Short mmCIF file of C-alpha atoms in Angstrom, two decimals:
data_model
loop_
_atom_site.label_atom_id
_atom_site.label_comp_id
_atom_site.label_asym_id
_atom_site.label_seq_id
_atom_site.Cartn_x
_atom_site.Cartn_y
_atom_site.Cartn_z
CA MET D 223 26.65 26.71 42.37
CA SER D 224 25.49 28.16 45.81
CA ILE D 225 28.54 30.64 45.36
CA HIS D 226 28.01 32.11 42.20
CA LEU D 227 23.93 32.97 43.27
CA GLN D 228 25.49 34.25 46.79
CA THR D 229 27.42 35.83 44.74
CA LEU D 230 25.05 37.25 42.29
CA LEU D 231 22.01 38.34 44.68
CA VAL D 232 25.45 40.48 46.56
CA LEU D 233 25.54 42.36 43.24
CA CYS D 234 22.30 42.96 42.62
CA TRP D 235 21.37 44.51 46.21
CA THR D 236 24.46 46.36 45.35
CA PHE D 237 22.99 47.87 42.58
CA THR D 238 19.91 48.91 44.02
CA SER D 239 21.03 50.05 47.08
CA GLY D 240 23.34 52.33 45.14
CA ALA D 241 20.26 53.92 43.01
CA CYS D 242 18.42 54.85 45.56
CA MET D 243 20.95 56.93 47.32
CA TYR D 244 21.53 58.25 43.65
CA SER D 245 17.70 59.52 43.08
CA ASN D 246 17.51 60.87 47.74
CA PRO D 247 18.81 64.00 46.96
CA HIS D 248 16.60 64.80 44.41
CA TRP D 249 13.68 63.99 46.65
CA GLY D 250 11.12 67.37 47.37
CA GLU D 251 14.04 69.76 45.20
CA TRP D 252 11.93 72.66 42.99
CA ASN D 253 12.91 72.60 39.76
CA ASP D 254 11.62 72.45 36.84
CA SER D 255 11.66 69.01 36.53
CA GLN D 256 8.89 68.08 38.32
CA LEU D 257 5.40 68.93 37.74
CA LEU D 258 3.87 68.24 41.00
CA PRO D 259 5.16 70.17 44.09
CA THR D 260 5.08 68.61 47.02
CA ILE D 261 1.94 69.49 50.01
CA GLN D 262 4.67 70.92 52.07
CA LYS D 263 6.68 73.34 49.56
CA LEU D 264 3.34 74.85 48.88
CA MET D 265 2.53 74.72 52.85
CA LYS D 266 5.85 76.79 53.50
CA GLY D 267 5.03 79.80 54.57
CA TYR D 268 1.40 80.41 54.60
CA ASN D 269 -0.58 80.84 57.01
CA ARG D 270 -4.41 80.17 56.89
CA TYR D 271 -5.68 82.75 59.10
CA LEU D 272 -5.64 85.16 56.44
CA ARG D 273 -7.48 85.54 53.50
CA PRO D 274 -5.92 86.46 50.10
CA ASN D 275 -5.17 89.58 48.96
CA PHE D 276 -5.52 90.87 52.84
CA ASN D 277 -4.88 94.40 52.60
CA GLU D 278 -5.18 94.78 48.73
CA GLY D 279 -8.49 93.80 47.86
CA PRO D 280 -11.06 91.79 48.68
CA VAL D 281 -10.89 88.46 47.22
CA GLU D 282 -13.95 87.39 44.13
CA ILE D 283 -15.43 84.01 44.97
CA GLY D 284 -17.41 82.15 41.91
CA MET D 285 -19.86 78.94 42.70
CA SER D 286 -21.66 76.84 41.60
CA LEU D 287 -24.72 74.24 42.74
CA ASP D 288 -25.17 70.60 41.13
CA ILE D 289 -28.78 70.07 42.38
CA ALA D 290 -28.24 65.91 43.38
CA SER D 291 -32.25 65.22 44.57
CA ILE D 292 -35.16 67.55 46.97
CA ASP D 293 -35.81 64.62 49.26
CA ALA D 294 -38.71 66.05 51.09
CA ILE D 295 -41.37 68.86 50.42
CA SER D 296 -43.87 69.82 53.42
CA GLU D 297 -46.56 72.11 54.25
CA ILE D 298 -46.24 71.73 57.28
CA ASN D 299 -43.25 72.47 57.82
CA MET D 300 -42.95 74.50 55.40
CA ASP D 301 -39.56 73.76 54.03
CA TYR D 302 -37.80 71.24 51.68
CA THR D 303 -34.67 68.72 51.86
CA ALA D 304 -32.39 68.50 49.44
CA THR D 305 -29.09 67.11 48.25
CA ILE D 306 -26.57 68.96 46.68
CA PHE D 307 -23.15 70.13 45.04
CA LEU D 308 -21.68 72.56 45.67
CA ARG D 309 -18.57 74.24 44.28
CA GLN D 310 -15.92 78.48 45.71
CA ARG D 311 -13.78 79.50 43.47
CA TRP D 312 -11.43 81.93 44.54
CA ARG D 313 -7.78 82.68 43.28
CA ASP D 314 -5.23 82.29 46.05
CA SER D 315 -1.68 84.36 44.92
CA ARG D 316 0.00 82.60 47.79
CA LEU D 317 0.00 78.60 46.11
CA VAL D 318 1.11 79.97 42.90
CA PHE D 319 3.39 77.02 41.40
CA PRO D 320 5.51 76.50 37.91
CA GLY D 321 3.79 73.86 35.25
CA ASN D 322 -0.05 73.81 33.43
CA GLU D 323 -0.78 71.39 36.23
CA SER D 324 -3.27 71.31 39.28
CA VAL D 325 -2.67 68.62 42.15
CA SER D 326 -5.93 67.44 43.69
CA VAL D 327 -5.25 67.25 47.59
CA ASP D 328 -6.80 65.28 50.48
CA GLY D 329 -10.19 66.46 51.40
CA ARG D 330 -8.60 65.37 54.68
CA LEU D 331 -5.89 68.65 54.52
CA VAL D 332 -8.79 71.45 54.56
CA SER D 333 -7.77 72.06 57.69
CA LEU D 334 -4.37 74.22 56.21
CA LEU D 335 -6.08 76.17 53.88
CA TRP D 336 -8.37 79.39 53.55
CA ILE D 337 -11.64 78.72 53.05
CA PRO D 338 -14.71 80.84 53.05
CA ASP D 339 -17.25 81.01 55.56
CA THR D 340 -20.45 80.04 53.26
CA PHE D 341 -23.55 79.09 55.18
CA ILE D 342 -26.72 78.94 54.29
CA PRO D 343 -29.52 81.31 56.37
CA ASP D 344 -32.14 79.56 55.79
CA SER D 345 -31.22 76.59 56.66
CA LYS D 346 -32.48 74.52 59.94
CA ARG D 347 -30.51 71.20 59.86
CA SER D 348 -27.82 70.07 57.59
CA PHE D 349 -24.60 68.41 57.36
CA LEU D 350 -21.62 66.93 54.99
CA HIS D 351 -21.16 63.41 53.88
CA ASP D 352 -19.21 61.34 55.02
CA VAL D 353 -18.68 58.46 53.36
CA THR D 354 -16.68 56.49 53.37
CA VAL D 355 -15.15 60.14 53.78
CA GLU D 356 -16.17 63.35 54.03
CA ASN D 357 -17.74 64.29 51.11
CA ARG D 358 -15.22 67.18 49.52
CA LEU D 359 -13.33 68.18 47.35
CA ILE D 360 -9.92 70.19 47.08
CA ARG D 361 -7.83 71.40 44.08
CA ILE D 362 -4.70 73.66 43.13
CA PHE D 363 -4.19 75.31 39.72
CA SER D 364 -0.80 76.32 38.75
CA ASN D 365 -1.99 79.89 38.97
CA GLY D 366 -3.21 79.75 42.32
CA THR D 367 -6.80 79.15 41.67
CA VAL D 368 -8.26 76.75 44.33
CA LEU D 369 -11.98 74.75 43.54
CA TYR D 370 -13.34 73.55 46.75
CA ALA D 371 -16.58 71.20 46.81
CA LEU D 372 -19.06 69.47 49.17
CA ARG D 373 -21.29 67.69 49.45
CA ILE D 374 -24.80 68.52 51.52
CA THR D 375 -28.12 67.60 52.27
CA ALA D 376 -29.77 70.98 54.42
CA THR D 377 -33.27 71.41 55.93
CA ILE D 378 -33.07 74.77 54.12
CA ALA D 379 -37.36 76.81 55.14
CA CYS D 380 -39.82 78.23 52.42
CA ASN D 381 -42.19 80.55 52.86
CA MET D 382 -44.87 78.95 51.45
CA ASP D 383 -48.77 80.91 49.66
CA LEU D 384 -51.39 77.38 50.58
CA THR D 385 -54.60 79.54 49.55
CA LYS D 386 -54.15 77.96 46.57
CA TYR D 387 -53.73 74.47 47.52
CA PRO D 388 -53.68 71.97 45.69
CA MET D 389 -53.86 74.25 42.69
CA ASP D 390 -50.77 76.17 43.93
CA ARG D 391 -47.50 77.66 42.87
CA GLN D 392 -44.44 77.58 44.94
CA VAL D 393 -41.16 80.14 44.96
CA CYS D 394 -38.58 79.00 47.13
CA THR D 395 -35.07 80.28 47.61
CA LEU D 396 -31.20 78.87 48.12
CA GLN D 397 -29.38 81.63 50.02
CA LEU D 398 -25.80 81.75 50.13
CA GLU D 399 -24.07 84.22 52.33
CA SER D 400 -20.20 84.69 53.62
CA TRP D 401 -20.39 84.07 57.84
CA GLY D 402 -17.80 86.53 59.16
CA TYR D 403 -16.45 88.24 55.96
CA ASN D 404 -18.08 91.56 55.13
CA LEU D 405 -17.75 93.22 51.17
CA GLN D 406 -15.16 94.66 51.99
CA ASP D 407 -13.09 91.14 52.36
CA VAL D 408 -14.96 88.77 50.17
CA VAL D 409 -17.04 88.54 47.29
CA PHE D 410 -19.34 86.24 45.54
CA TYR D 411 -20.91 86.07 41.79
CA TRP D 412 -22.56 82.85 39.68
CA THR D 413 -19.59 81.22 38.19
CA ARG D 414 -21.83 80.89 34.45
CA GLY D 415 -25.35 82.95 35.21
CA ASN D 416 -28.67 80.67 35.47
CA ASP D 417 -26.38 78.49 33.99
CA SER D 418 -24.10 78.07 37.30
CA VAL D 419 -26.95 75.58 38.35
CA LYS D 420 -27.13 72.19 37.49
CA GLY D 421 -29.44 68.99 38.05
CA LEU D 422 -32.99 71.51 38.19
CA ASP D 423 -34.51 70.63 34.64
CA THR D 424 -34.11 66.73 35.26
CA LEU D 425 -35.35 66.99 38.86
CA ARG D 426 -38.52 64.66 39.57
CA LEU D 427 -40.22 65.48 42.01
CA ALA D 428 -43.49 63.16 44.03
CA GLN D 429 -46.00 66.00 43.45
CA TYR D 430 -44.07 69.32 42.44
CA SER D 431 -42.38 69.40 38.83
CA VAL D 432 -39.62 72.65 38.59
CA GLU D 433 -41.52 75.62 36.69
CA SER D 434 -38.79 77.38 36.09
CA TYR D 435 -35.16 79.14 37.71
CA TYR D 436 -32.72 82.00 37.65
CA THR D 437 -29.81 83.31 40.01
CA THR D 438 -29.27 87.01 41.68
CA VAL D 439 -26.65 88.62 43.50
CA SER D 440 -27.43 90.53 46.31
CA GLU D 441 -26.31 91.86 49.90
CA ALA D 442 -27.23 90.33 53.10
CA VAL D 443 -27.79 93.93 55.82
CA TYR D 444 -26.86 92.97 59.06
CA GLU D 445 -26.43 95.26 61.80
CA THR D 446 -22.64 94.07 61.92
CA GLY D 447 -22.78 94.95 58.16
CA GLN D 448 -22.89 94.32 54.38
CA TYR D 449 -22.16 91.27 53.51
CA PRO D 450 -21.88 88.95 50.70
CA LYS D 451 -25.32 87.14 49.53
CA LEU D 452 -26.06 84.66 46.57
CA VAL D 453 -29.28 83.50 45.86
CA LEU D 454 -31.59 80.80 43.90
CA HIS D 455 -35.14 80.77 43.40
CA PHE D 456 -37.00 77.69 41.32
CA ALA D 457 -40.97 77.94 40.99
CA LEU D 458 -42.57 74.08 41.93
CA ARG D 459 -45.76 73.68 40.38
CA ARG D 460 -47.73 71.78 42.09
CA ASN D 461 -49.50 68.53 40.13
CA VAL D 462 -53.03 68.25 40.88
CA LEU D 463 -53.93 65.05 39.22
CA PHE D 464 -52.80 63.72 42.05
CA PHE D 465 -55.71 65.51 44.34
CA ILE D 466 -57.98 65.10 41.63
CA LEU D 467 -57.75 60.78 41.89
CA GLU D 468 -57.31 61.05 46.37
CA THR D 469 -59.78 64.33 46.73
CA TYR D 470 -62.43 65.68 44.14
CA VAL D 471 -64.02 63.22 42.52
CA PRO D 472 -64.93 61.02 45.81
CA SER D 473 -65.76 63.93 46.93
CA ILE D 474 -68.43 64.71 43.25
CA LEU D 475 -69.10 61.03 43.31
CA LEU D 476 -70.51 61.96 47.72
CA VAL D 477 -72.60 64.55 45.89
CA VAL D 478 -74.00 63.18 42.91
CA LEU D 479 -75.10 60.04 45.37
CA SER D 480 -76.93 62.02 47.47
CA TRP D 481 -79.45 63.02 44.88
CA VAL D 482 -80.51 59.75 44.21
CA SER D 483 -82.89 60.25 47.25
CA PHE D 484 -85.20 61.98 44.55
CA TRP D 485 -86.27 60.02 42.96
CA ILE D 486 -87.03 57.78 45.56
CA SER D 487 -90.47 57.95 47.36
CA GLN D 488 -91.01 60.13 49.90
CA SER D 489 -92.67 57.34 52.20
CA SER D 490 -89.54 55.37 52.57
CA VAL D 491 -88.24 57.64 55.05
CA PRO D 492 -85.29 54.70 56.26
CA ALA D 493 -83.94 54.24 52.73
CA ARG D 494 -83.48 58.52 52.21
CA THR D 495 -82.63 58.90 55.43
CA CYS D 496 -79.62 56.42 55.39
CA ILE D 497 -78.43 57.54 51.51
CA GLY D 498 -78.09 60.99 53.51
CA VAL D 499 -76.81 60.28 56.94
CA THR D 500 -74.50 58.21 55.21
CA THR D 501 -72.93 60.86 52.58
CA VAL D 502 -72.72 63.10 55.39
CA LEU D 503 -70.89 61.62 57.19
CA THR D 504 -68.01 60.25 54.97
CA MET D 505 -67.88 63.52 53.24
CA THR D 506 -66.27 65.10 56.90
CA THR D 507 -64.37 61.42 57.18
CA LEU D 508 -62.93 62.36 53.43
CA MET D 509 -62.86 66.71 54.64
CA MET D 510 -60.16 65.17 57.66
CA GLY D 511 -58.27 62.53 55.56
CA ALA D 512 -57.54 65.77 53.44
CA ARG D 513 -56.22 68.06 56.33
CA THR D 514 -54.29 65.59 57.28
CA SER D 515 -51.01 66.40 55.48
CA LEU D 516 -52.07 69.84 56.13
CA PRO D 517 -50.33 72.77 59.33
CA ASN D 518 -53.61 72.07 61.29
CA ALA D 519 -52.95 75.81 62.61
CA ASN D 520 -52.62 78.45 60.40
CA CYS D 521 -53.89 81.80 57.89
CA PHE D 522 -55.07 80.36 54.58
CA ILE D 523 -58.36 79.51 53.59
CA LYS D 524 -57.14 76.59 50.58
CA ALA D 525 -59.01 75.76 47.99
CA ILE D 526 -59.24 72.50 48.61
CA ASP D 527 -61.20 73.61 52.24
CA VAL D 528 -63.50 75.35 50.41
CA TYR D 529 -64.56 72.53 46.99
CA LEU D 530 -65.14 70.70 50.39
CA GLY D 531 -67.27 72.56 51.71
CA ILE D 532 -69.36 72.89 48.86
CA CYS D 533 -69.18 69.86 49.28
CA PHE D 534 -70.68 68.93 52.43
CA THR D 535 -73.42 72.09 51.97
CA PHE D 536 -74.48 70.13 48.79
CA ILE D 537 -75.10 66.57 50.53
CA PHE D 538 -76.47 68.52 53.42
CA GLY D 539 -79.11 70.09 51.49
CA ALA D 540 -79.95 66.84 49.79
CA LEU D 541 -81.24 65.58 52.72
CA LEU D 542 -82.49 69.38 54.70
CA GLU D 543 -84.27 68.46 52.02
CA TYR D 544 -86.37 64.77 52.28
CA ALA D 545 -86.75 67.03 55.46
CA CYS D 546 -88.93 69.46 54.22
CA ALA D 547 -90.54 67.08 51.79
CA HIS D 548 -91.40 65.10 54.35
CA PHE D 549 -93.04 67.44 56.59
CA TYR D 550 -95.12 69.17 54.27
CA THR D 551 -96.06 65.79 52.34
CA MET D 552 -97.25 65.26 56.56
CA GLN D 553 -98.76 68.28 56.95
CA ASN D 554 -100.74 67.47 53.64
CA HIS D 555 -102.37 64.60 55.16
CA THR D 556 -103.23 65.80 59.01
CA ILE D 557 -105.37 68.59 56.77
CA GLU D 558 -106.74 65.47 54.97
CA GLU D 559 -107.85 63.76 58.03
CA LEU D 560 -109.36 66.88 59.50
CA HIS D 561 -111.03 67.51 56.58
CA ARG D 562 -112.91 64.16 56.45
CA GLU D 563 -113.01 63.73 61.14
CA LEU D 564 -115.07 67.39 59.94
CA LEU D 565 -117.46 66.68 57.29
CA LYS D 566 -117.91 62.56 59.28
CA GLU D 567 -119.48 65.04 61.28
CA LEU D 568 -121.29 67.18 60.10
CA HIS D 569 -123.54 64.51 58.17
CA GLU D 570 -124.23 62.89 61.82
CA SER D 571 -125.00 66.29 63.75
CA SER D 572 -127.29 68.87 60.63
CA GLY D 573 -128.58 65.51 58.72
CA ASN D 574 -130.30 66.85 56.30
CA GLY D 575 -129.20 70.60 56.59
CA SER D 576 -126.35 72.18 54.83
CA ILE D 577 -124.16 74.04 57.01
CA PRO D 578 -121.29 75.54 55.44
CA ILE D 579 -117.50 74.17 56.92
CA VAL D 580 -115.03 76.46 58.95
CA THR D 581 -112.00 76.63 56.21
CA SER D 582 -108.74 75.40 56.17
CA THR D 583 -105.18 76.77 56.65
CA GLN D 584 -105.37 76.68 53.48
CA PRO D 585 -107.12 79.44 51.26
CA LYS D 586 -109.82 78.70 48.79
CA GLN D 587 -111.24 75.51 50.82
CA SER D 588 -114.49 74.81 52.22
CA VAL D 589 -116.96 72.61 51.89
CA GLU D 590 -120.71 72.54 52.29
CA VAL D 591 -123.28 69.43 53.22
CA ASP D 592 -127.01 70.32 50.44
CA SER D 593 -130.53 69.45 52.07
CA THR D 594 -133.55 70.60 51.49
CA VAL D 595 -134.37 71.83 55.06
CA GLU D 596 -133.52 75.74 55.20
CA GLU D 597 -135.65 76.97 58.03
CA PRO D 598 -133.03 76.20 60.98
CA THR D 599 -130.23 76.79 59.72
CA GLU D 600 -131.93 80.79 58.61
CA GLN D 601 -133.19 80.24 62.51
CA SER D 602 -130.05 80.14 63.70
CA ALA D 603 -128.30 81.98 61.89
CA ASN D 604 -131.06 85.46 63.01
CA SER D 605 -130.04 84.17 66.14
CA ASP D 606 -125.93 84.84 65.14
CA THR D 607 -125.88 87.29 63.97
CA LYS D 608 -128.37 88.81 67.10
CA ASN D 609 -125.95 87.83 70.04
CA ASN D 610 -122.78 89.43 66.80
CA GLU D 611 -125.04 92.40 67.19
CA GLY D 612 -125.36 92.83 70.70
CA LEU D 613 -121.35 91.22 71.48
CA LYS D 614 -120.72 94.12 68.70
CA ASP D 615 -121.95 96.62 70.67
CA LYS D 616 -119.90 96.38 73.89
CA THR D 617 -116.36 95.13 72.73
CA PRO D 618 -116.15 96.79 69.09
CA ASP D 619 -112.77 96.75 69.27
CA GLN D 620 -111.92 93.56 70.57
CA GLY D 621 -113.66 92.01 66.87
CA CYS D 622 -111.46 93.56 65.11
CA THR D 623 -108.70 92.57 66.84
CA LEU D 624 -109.76 88.53 66.96
CA SER D 625 -110.47 88.88 62.66
CA SER D 626 -106.91 91.03 61.68
CA VAL D 627 -105.25 87.75 64.19
CA LYS D 628 -107.06 85.25 62.38
CA GLY D 629 -107.07 86.78 58.88
CA ALA D 630 -102.96 87.18 59.56
CA SER D 631 -102.01 84.15 60.65
CA ARG D 632 -104.45 82.41 57.69
CA ARG D 633 -102.11 84.47 55.29
CA ALA D 634 -99.08 83.68 57.34
CA ALA D 635 -100.41 79.72 57.30
CA SER D 636 -101.11 79.47 53.30
CA VAL D 637 -97.45 80.99 52.07
CA PHE D 638 -95.72 78.02 54.53
CA THR D 639 -98.62 75.48 53.00
CA VAL D 640 -97.42 73.22 49.68
CA GLU D 641 -100.34 72.14 47.96
CA ASN D 642 -98.12 69.11 46.76
CA PRO D 643 -94.93 68.07 48.29
CA HIS D 644 -93.95 66.16 46.04
CA ASN D 645 -93.08 69.23 43.56
CA ILE D 646 -89.80 70.26 45.89
CA ASP D 647 -88.02 66.78 45.22
CA ARG D 648 -88.87 66.94 40.90
CA HIS D 649 -87.58 70.55 41.37
CA ALA D 650 -84.59 69.52 43.57
CA ARG D 651 -83.85 66.80 40.58
CA THR D 652 -83.54 70.22 38.37
CA VAL D 653 -81.82 72.72 41.10
CA PHE D 654 -79.71 70.59 42.23
CA PRO D 655 -77.45 69.31 39.91
CA THR D 656 -77.33 72.96 37.57
CA ALA D 657 -76.48 75.06 40.86
CA PHE D 658 -73.57 72.32 41.37
CA LEU D 659 -71.85 73.03 37.83
CA PHE D 660 -72.48 76.92 37.70
CA VAL D 661 -70.34 76.53 41.03
CA ASN D 662 -68.41 73.92 39.87
CA ILE D 663 -67.00 76.46 36.76
CA LEU D 664 -66.29 79.44 38.43
CA TYR D 665 -64.53 77.33 41.59
CA TRP D 666 -62.29 76.03 38.51
CA LEU D 667 -61.89 79.03 36.55
CA TYR D 668 -61.15 81.12 39.55
CA TYR D 669 -57.78 79.08 41.27
CA LEU D 670 -56.75 77.71 37.81
CA PHE D 671 -56.29 80.74 35.54
CA LEU D 672 -56.99 83.93 38.29
#
């Protein structure tokens, strides 16, 4: 039994070896029976240091993009970080092989082929993904067309105009240029026009929404020559709802809170002072917090800065309003007390006489004390008039000067005197809200529609 088994194994081994020996001479041959040529055949006589169509005209390279994500948009650094799939197509007649199939080559064999020296001129930082291997794709078609795809993450500069922040609209670009080959060697074009860019329509960003995009073909002019250039333009509209809830609504509520003091009695000094100072300090903190995500040193006066400045002005104005109202209230109290003291002294000194009292700083105010005795006052009045005539004869200029100064001082005092300080609060209850509403209408019309 064991002898038959050994004989069977020997026959099987012989048959297998013969089959292998029979097929070996056909491996690596270039004939119609083989659909996919080997990489060794394609690379035979291939010089990767020479571009295709050398001395025959420029190489036409078609580009297409797939925007996988836009990870971050920074107003401080004025850049954005994007992950893109870059696909390049060109025809290399040295790689033509028979059949209608394509060959997918390992990305690590890219060093064996000529590839374009495409780069992103506005890139600050970029890298090629390499998990689990380098994210490259090389596919060679039978007519010599080469498809070269990369997965890249790049931080690209974007010049921003922040004058309307946060109601701004930013237009950023993604540029592709050739590093060493000029227009005589290489020509870039978008494979399908605007449809060459995919992914922007379905992109979801935290603060922005993609409003529109388009592609252009241009030239980059440097000292060393003219180079091909492709540009993707895309417009980003900032979502203002977040800033309305985060900044605008709290600032409006602080302004309204400062108006509460107009309905508090002027005698409640601690309450009104506390509301005014608290709203001013809270508004200052809100202004500082709104600027943390923005560049500190720039030439932009942003829309949010204008609005916070308006709110701060109204809050500080409410605090100044109470200071003025309190000042005029104390002034009125002082004048009234002075009148009482003068009346009391005149009643005590004059007895039953009728003596006019000197008017106060307020015009058309005088106090008289009635009595039945008039002779002493007439005598004193006559003596005063005589003395005054003598003084006028001696110094007529000084009398005119003193009277004019007194009249001017009384008129100036009457201008800065409020008869009823409580009217200040009554007018402020109407003036402040009306003015704030009017300024808001102008603000939103200008920054949203102009």
